[in-house]
PDB file of C-alpha atoms in Angstrom:
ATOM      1  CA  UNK A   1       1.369 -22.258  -2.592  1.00 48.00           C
ATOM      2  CA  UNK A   2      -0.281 -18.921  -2.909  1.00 62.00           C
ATOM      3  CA  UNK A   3       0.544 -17.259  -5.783  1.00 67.00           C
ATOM      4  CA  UNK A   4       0.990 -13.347  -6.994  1.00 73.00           C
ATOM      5  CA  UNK A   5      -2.504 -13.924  -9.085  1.00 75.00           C
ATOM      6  CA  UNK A   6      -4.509 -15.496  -5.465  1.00 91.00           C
ATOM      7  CA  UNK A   7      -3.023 -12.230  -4.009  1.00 91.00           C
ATOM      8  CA  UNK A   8      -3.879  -9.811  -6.885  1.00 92.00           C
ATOM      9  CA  UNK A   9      -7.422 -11.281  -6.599  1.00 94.00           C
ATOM     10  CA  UNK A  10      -7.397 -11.251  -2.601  1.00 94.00           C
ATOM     11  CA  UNK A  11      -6.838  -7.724  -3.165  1.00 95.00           C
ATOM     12  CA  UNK A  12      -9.463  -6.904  -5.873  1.00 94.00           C
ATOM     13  CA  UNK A  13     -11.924  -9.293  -4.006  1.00 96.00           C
ATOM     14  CA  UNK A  14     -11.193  -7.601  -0.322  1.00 96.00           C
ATOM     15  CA  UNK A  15     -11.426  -3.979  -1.223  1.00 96.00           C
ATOM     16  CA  UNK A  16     -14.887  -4.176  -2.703  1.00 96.00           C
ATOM     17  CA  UNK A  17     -16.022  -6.173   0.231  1.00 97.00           C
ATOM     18  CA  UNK A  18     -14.502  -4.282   2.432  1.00 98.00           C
ATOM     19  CA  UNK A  19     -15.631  -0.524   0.651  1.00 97.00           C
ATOM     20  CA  UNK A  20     -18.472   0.403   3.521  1.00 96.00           C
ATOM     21  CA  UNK A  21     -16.653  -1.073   6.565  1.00 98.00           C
ATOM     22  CA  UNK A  22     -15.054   0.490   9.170  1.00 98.00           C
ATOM     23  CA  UNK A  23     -11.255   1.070  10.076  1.00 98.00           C
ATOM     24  CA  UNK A  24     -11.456  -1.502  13.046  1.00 98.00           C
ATOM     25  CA  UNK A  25     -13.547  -3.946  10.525  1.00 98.00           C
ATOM     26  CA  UNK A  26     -10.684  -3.780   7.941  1.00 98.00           C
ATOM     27  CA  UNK A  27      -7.975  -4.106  10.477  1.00 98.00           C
ATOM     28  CA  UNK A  28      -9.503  -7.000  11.621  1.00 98.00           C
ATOM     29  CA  UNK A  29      -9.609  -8.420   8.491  1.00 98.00           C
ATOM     30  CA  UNK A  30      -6.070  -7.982   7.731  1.00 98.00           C
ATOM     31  CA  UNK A  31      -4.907  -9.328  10.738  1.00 98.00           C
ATOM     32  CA  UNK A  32      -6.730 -12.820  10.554  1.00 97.00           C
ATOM     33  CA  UNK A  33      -5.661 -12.686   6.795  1.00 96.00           C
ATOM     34  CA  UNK A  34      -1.842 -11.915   7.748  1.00 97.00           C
ATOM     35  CA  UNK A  35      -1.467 -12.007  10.990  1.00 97.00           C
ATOM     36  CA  UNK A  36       2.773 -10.944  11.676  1.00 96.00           C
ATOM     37  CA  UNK A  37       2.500 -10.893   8.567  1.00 97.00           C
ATOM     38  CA  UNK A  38       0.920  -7.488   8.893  1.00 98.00           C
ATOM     39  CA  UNK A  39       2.823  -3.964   9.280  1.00 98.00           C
ATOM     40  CA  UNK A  40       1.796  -0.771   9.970  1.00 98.00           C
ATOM     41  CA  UNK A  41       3.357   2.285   8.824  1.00 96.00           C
ATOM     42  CA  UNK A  42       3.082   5.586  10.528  1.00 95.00           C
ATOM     43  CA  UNK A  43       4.871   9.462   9.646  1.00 92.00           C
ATOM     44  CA  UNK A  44       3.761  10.105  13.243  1.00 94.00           C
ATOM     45  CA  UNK A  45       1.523  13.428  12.140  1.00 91.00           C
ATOM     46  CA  UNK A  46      -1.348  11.815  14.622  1.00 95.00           C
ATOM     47  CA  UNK A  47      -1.602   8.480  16.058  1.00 97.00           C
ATOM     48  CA  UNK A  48      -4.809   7.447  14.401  1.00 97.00           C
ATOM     49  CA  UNK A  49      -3.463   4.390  12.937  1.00 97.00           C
ATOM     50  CA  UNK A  50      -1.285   3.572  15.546  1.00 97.00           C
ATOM     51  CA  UNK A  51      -4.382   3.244  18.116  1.00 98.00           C
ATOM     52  CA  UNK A  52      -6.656   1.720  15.624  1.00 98.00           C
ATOM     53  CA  UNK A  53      -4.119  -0.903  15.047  1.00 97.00           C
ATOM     54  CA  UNK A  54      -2.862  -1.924  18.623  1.00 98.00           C
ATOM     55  CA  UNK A  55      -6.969  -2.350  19.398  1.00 97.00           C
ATOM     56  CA  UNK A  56      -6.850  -5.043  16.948  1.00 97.00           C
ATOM     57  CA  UNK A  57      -3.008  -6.401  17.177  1.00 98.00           C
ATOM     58  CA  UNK A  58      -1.518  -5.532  20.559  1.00 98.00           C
ATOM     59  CA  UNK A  59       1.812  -5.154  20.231  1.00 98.00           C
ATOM     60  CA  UNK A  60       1.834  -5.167  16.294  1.00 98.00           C
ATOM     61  CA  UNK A  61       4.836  -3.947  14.415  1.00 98.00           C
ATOM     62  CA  UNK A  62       4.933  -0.281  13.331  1.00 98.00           C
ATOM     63  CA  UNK A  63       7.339   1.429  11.098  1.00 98.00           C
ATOM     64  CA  UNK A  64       8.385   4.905  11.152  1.00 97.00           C
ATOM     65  CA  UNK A  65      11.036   6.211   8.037  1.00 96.00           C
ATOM     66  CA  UNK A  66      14.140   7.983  10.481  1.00 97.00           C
ATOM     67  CA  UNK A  67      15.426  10.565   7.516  1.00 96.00           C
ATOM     68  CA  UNK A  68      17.715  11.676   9.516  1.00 97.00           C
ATOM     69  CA  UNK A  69      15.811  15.152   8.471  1.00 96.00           C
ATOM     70  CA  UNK A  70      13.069  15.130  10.250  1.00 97.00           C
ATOM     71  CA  UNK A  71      11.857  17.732  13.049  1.00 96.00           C
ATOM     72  CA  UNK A  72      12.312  17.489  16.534  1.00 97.00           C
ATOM     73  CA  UNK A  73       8.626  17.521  17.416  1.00 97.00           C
ATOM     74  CA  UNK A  74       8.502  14.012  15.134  1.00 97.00           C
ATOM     75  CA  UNK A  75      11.174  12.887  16.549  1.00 97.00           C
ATOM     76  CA  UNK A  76       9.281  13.418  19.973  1.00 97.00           C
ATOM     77  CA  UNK A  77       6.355  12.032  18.598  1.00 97.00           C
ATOM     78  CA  UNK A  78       7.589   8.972  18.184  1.00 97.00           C
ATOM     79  CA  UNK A  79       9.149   8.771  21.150  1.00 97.00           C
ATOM     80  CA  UNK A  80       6.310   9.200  22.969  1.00 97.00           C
ATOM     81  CA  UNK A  81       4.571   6.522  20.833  1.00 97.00           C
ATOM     82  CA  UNK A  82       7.162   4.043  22.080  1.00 96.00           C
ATOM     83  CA  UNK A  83       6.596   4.699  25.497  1.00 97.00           C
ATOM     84  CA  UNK A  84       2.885   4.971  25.799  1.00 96.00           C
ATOM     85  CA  UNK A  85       1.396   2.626  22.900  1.00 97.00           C
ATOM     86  CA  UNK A  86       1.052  -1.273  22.827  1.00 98.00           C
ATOM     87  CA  UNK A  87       3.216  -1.505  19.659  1.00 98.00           C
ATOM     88  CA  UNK A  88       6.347  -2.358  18.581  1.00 98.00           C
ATOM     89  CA  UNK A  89       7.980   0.910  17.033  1.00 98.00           C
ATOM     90  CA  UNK A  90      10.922   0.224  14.083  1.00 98.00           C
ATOM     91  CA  UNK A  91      12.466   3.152  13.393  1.00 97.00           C
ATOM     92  CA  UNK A  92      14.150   2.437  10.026  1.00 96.00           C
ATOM     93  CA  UNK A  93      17.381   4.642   9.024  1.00 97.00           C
ATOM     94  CA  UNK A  94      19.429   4.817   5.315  1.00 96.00           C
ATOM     95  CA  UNK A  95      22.288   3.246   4.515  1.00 95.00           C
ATOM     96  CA  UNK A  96      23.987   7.068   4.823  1.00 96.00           C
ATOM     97  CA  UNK A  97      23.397   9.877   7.800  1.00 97.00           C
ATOM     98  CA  UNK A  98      23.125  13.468   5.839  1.00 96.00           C
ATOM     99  CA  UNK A  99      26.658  14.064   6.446  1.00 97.00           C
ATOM    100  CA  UNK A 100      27.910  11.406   4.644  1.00 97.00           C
ATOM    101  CA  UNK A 101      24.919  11.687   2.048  1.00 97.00           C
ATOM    102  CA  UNK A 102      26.736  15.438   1.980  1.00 97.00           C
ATOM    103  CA  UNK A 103      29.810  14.323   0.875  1.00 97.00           C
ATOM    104  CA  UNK A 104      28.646  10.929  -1.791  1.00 96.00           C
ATOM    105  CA  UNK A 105      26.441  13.435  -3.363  1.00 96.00           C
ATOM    106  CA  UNK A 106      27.047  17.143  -2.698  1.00 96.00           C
ATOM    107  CA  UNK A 107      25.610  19.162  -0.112  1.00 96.00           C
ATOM    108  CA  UNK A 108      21.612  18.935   0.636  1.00 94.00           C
ATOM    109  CA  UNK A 109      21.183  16.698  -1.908  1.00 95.00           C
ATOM    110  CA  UNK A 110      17.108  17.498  -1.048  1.00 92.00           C
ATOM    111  CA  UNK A 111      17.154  21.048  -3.145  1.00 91.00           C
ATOM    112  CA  UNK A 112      19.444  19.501  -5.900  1.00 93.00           C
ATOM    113  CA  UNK A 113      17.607  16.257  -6.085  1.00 93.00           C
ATOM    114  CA  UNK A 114      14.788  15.822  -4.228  1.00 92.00           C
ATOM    115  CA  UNK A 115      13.424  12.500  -5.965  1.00 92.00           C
ATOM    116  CA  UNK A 116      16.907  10.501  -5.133  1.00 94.00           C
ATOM    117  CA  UNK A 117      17.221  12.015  -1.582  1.00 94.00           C
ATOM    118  CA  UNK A 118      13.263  10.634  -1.122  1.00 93.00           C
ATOM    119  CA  UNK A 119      14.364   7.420  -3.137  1.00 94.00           C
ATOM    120  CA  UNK A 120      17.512   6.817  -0.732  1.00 96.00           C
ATOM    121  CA  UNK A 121      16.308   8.070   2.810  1.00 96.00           C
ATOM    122  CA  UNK A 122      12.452   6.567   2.213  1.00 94.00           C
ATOM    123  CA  UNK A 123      11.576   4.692  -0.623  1.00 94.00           C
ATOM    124  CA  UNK A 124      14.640   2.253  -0.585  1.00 95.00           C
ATOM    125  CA  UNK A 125      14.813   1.456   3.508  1.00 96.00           C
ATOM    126  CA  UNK A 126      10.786   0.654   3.548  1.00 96.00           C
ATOM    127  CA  UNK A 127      10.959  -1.473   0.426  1.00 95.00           C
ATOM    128  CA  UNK A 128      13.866  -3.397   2.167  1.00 96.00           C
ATOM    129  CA  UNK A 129      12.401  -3.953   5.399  1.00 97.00           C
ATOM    130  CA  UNK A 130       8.761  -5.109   4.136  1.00 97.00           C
ATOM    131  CA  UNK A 131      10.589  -7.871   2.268  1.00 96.00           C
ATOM    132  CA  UNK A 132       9.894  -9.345   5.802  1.00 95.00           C
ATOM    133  CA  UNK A 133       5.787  -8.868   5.753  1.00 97.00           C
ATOM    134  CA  UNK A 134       3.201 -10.033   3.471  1.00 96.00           C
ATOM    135  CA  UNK A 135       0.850  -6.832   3.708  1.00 97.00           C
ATOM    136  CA  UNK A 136       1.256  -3.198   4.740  1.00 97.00           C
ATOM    137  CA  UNK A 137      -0.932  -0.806   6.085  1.00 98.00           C
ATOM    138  CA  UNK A 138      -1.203   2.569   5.234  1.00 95.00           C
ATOM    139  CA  UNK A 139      -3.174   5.815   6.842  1.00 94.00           C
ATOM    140  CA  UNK A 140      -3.577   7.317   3.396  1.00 92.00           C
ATOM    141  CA  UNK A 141      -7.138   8.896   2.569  1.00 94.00           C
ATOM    142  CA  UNK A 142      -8.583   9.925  -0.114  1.00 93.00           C
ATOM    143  CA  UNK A 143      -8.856  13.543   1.010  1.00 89.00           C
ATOM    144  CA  UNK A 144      -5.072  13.748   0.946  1.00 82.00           C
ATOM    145  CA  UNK A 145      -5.014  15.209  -2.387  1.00 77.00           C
ATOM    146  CA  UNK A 146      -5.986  14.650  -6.058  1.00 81.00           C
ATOM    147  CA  UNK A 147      -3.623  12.220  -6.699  1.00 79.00           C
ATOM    148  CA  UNK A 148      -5.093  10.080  -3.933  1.00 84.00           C
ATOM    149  CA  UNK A 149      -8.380  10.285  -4.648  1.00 88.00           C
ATOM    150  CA  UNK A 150      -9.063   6.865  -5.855  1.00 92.00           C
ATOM    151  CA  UNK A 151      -6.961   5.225  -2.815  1.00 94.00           C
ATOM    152  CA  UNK A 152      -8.198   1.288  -2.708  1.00 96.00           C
ATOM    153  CA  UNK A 153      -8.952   0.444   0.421  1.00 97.00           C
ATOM    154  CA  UNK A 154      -6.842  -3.055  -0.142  1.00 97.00           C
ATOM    155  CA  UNK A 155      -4.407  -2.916  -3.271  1.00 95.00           C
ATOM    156  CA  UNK A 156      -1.441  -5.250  -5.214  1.00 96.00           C
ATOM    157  CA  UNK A 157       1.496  -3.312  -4.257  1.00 93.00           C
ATOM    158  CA  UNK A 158       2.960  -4.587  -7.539  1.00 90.00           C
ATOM    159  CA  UNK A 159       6.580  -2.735  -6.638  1.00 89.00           C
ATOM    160  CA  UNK A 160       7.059  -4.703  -3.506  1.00 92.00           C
ATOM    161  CA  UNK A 161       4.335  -7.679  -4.226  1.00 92.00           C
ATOM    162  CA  UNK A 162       2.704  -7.368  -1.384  1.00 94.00           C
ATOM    163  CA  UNK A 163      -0.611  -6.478  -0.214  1.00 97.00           C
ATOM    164  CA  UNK A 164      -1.409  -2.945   0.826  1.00 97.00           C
ATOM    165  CA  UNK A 165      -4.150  -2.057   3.349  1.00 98.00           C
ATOM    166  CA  UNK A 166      -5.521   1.405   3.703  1.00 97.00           C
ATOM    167  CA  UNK A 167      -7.863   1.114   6.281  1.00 98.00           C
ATOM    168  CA  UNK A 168      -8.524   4.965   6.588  1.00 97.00           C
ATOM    169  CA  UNK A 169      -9.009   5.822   3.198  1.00 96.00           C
ATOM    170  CA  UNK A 170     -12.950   7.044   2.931  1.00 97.00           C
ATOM    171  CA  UNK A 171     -11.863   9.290   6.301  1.00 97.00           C
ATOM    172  CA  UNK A 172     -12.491  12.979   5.669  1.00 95.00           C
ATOM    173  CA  UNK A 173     -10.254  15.374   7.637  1.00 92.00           C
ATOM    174  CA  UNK A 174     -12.925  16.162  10.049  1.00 95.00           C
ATOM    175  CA  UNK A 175     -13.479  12.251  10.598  1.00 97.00           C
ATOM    176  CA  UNK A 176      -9.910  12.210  11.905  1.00 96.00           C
ATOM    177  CA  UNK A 177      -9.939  15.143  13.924  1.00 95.00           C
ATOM    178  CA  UNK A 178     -12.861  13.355  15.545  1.00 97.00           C
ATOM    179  CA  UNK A 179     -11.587  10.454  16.247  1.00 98.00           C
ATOM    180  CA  UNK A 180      -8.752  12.162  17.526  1.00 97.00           C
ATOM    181  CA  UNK A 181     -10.852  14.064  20.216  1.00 97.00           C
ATOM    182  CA  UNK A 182     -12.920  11.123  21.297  1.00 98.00           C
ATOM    183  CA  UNK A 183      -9.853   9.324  21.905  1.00 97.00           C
ATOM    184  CA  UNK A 184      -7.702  11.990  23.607  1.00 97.00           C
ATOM    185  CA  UNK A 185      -4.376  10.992  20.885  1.00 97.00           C
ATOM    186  CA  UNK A 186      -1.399  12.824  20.534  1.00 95.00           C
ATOM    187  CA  UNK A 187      -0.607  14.726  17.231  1.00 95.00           C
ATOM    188  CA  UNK A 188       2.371  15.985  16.203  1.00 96.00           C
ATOM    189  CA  UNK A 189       2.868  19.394  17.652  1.00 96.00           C
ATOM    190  CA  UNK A 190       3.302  20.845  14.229  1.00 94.00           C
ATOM    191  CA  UNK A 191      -0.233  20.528  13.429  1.00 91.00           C
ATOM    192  CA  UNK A 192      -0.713  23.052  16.265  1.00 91.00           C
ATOM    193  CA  UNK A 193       1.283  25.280  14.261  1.00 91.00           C
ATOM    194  CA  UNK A 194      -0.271  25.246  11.064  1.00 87.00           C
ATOM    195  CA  UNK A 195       1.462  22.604   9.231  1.00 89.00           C
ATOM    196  CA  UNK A 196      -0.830  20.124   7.871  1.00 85.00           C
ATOM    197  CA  UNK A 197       1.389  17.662   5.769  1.00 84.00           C
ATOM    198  CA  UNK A 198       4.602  16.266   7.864  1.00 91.00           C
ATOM    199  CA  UNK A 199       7.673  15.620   6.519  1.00 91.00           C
ATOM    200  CA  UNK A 200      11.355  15.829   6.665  1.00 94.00           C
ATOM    201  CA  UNK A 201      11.804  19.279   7.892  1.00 93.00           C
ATOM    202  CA  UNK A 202      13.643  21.070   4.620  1.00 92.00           C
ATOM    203  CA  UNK A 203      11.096  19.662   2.703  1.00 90.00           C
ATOM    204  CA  UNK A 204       7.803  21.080   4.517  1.00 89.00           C
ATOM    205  CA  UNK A 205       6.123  23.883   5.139  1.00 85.00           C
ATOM    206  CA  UNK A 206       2.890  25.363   5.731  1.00 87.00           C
ATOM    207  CA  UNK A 207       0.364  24.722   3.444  1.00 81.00           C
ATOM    208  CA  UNK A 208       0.111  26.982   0.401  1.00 72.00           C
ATOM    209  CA  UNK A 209      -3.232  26.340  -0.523  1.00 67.00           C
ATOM    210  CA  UNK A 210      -6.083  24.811  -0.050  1.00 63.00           C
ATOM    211  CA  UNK A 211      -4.267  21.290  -0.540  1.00 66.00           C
ATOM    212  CA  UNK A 212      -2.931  20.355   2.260  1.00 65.00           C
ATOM    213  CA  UNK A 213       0.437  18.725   0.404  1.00 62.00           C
ATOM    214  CA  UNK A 214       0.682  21.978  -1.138  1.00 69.00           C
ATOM    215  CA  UNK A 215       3.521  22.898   1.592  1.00 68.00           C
ATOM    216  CA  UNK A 216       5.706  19.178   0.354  1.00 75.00           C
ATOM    217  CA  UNK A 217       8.554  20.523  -1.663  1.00 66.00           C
ATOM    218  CA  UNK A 218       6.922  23.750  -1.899  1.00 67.00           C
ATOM    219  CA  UNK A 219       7.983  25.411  -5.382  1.00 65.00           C
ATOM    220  CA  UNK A 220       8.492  21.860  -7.021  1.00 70.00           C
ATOM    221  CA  UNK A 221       6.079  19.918  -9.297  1.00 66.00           C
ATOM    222  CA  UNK A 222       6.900  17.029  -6.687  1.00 67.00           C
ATOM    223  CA  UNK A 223       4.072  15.680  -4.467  1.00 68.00           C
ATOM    224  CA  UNK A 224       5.046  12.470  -3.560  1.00 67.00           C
ATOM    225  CA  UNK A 225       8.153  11.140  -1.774  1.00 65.00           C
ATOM    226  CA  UNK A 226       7.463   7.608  -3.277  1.00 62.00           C
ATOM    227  CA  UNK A 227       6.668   5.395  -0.939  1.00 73.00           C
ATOM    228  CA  UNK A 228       2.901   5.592  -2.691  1.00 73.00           C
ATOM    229  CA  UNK A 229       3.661   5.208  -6.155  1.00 58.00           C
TER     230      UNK A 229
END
């Protein structure tokens, strides 16, 4: 029986193998190590992960976080995805749409509390549904921001005890936008428009600086939604 100290060392032992490969290498990896086991998560700014992981798994299980808040061009997005990709999208939804959020916890609970309304409409729906998986994958990179600058490229989700693939992590931004091009993938609209960072729509705006999660919560010391921590 495999044990939460083989996994913790499957981790340590697979990310510093794995440090110099490539996205497809790691994928591949992953999926002989998990097979359905394995998940992919997407926020549906680009489709980079998405097509990296339906070259390896055709037909591989995606998840996508419905807010409920979200902008119509993501909402698109993933629509499109659905009909175009070789993957199976989950749109995951709270327990509560806003309105009734609204009226449990007073109106836009996303100014007054912006860590519960991330813990209830994010953090709380993934963490249920990956009870079903025994790894995730993640297109976080190090360029995010600072506080992802020492993204693993395989981690102990200790939270969820699981293990957590990132197989994009060393990508710069110009890497993506690259492999974006060469592969003719949809994006978001909003990156058209100068958004960099996509989230729930009262929660992002254009970048402030040059960080692009500078426009997530913009005003607030908040960075994160979560999901990552």
């Amino acid at each position: 029986m495999t044990t939460t100290i083989d996994q913790r060392q499957l981790a340590r032992e697979a990310s510093h193998a794995l440090e110099d490969a490539s996205a497809t290498e790691i994928l591949q990896w992953a999926y002989t190590e998990f097979g359905s086991g394995l998940v992919v998560t997407s926020s549906l700014a680009d489709t980079v992960m998405i097509h990296l992981a339906e070259r390896v798994a055709p037909g591989i299980d995606v998840i996508f976080l419905d807010t409920g808040y979200h902008f119509a061009e993501t909402l698109g997005t993933r629509d499109a995805v659905a009909a175009v990709h070789n993957v199976n999208l989950i749109s995951l939804t709270p327990d509560h749409t806003p309105a009734e959020q609204d009226a449990i916890w007073g109106k836009d609970l996303f100014a007054t509390n912006p860590d519960l309304c991330c813990a209830m409409r994010k953090t709380q729906p993934l963490d249920h549904a990956l009870t079903n998986y025994s790894a995730w994958v993640s297109g976080v990179r190090r360029a995010d921001s600072p506080a992802r600058a020492k993204t693993p490229i395989v981690s102990w989700d200790s939270r969820r005890e699981l293990i957590k693939i990132s197989p994009i992590a060393k990508w710069s931004d110009a890497e993506v936008a690259d492999y974006i091009e060469q592969n003719s993938l949809m994006v978001n609209p909003l990156l058209d428009d100068g958004y960099v960072s996509i989230g729930c729509a009262p929660c992002t705006a254009r970048p402030l600086t040059g960080d692009a999660r500078s426009g997530r919560w913009a005003g607030l010391a908040k960075t994160e939604c979560g999901i990552h921590l």
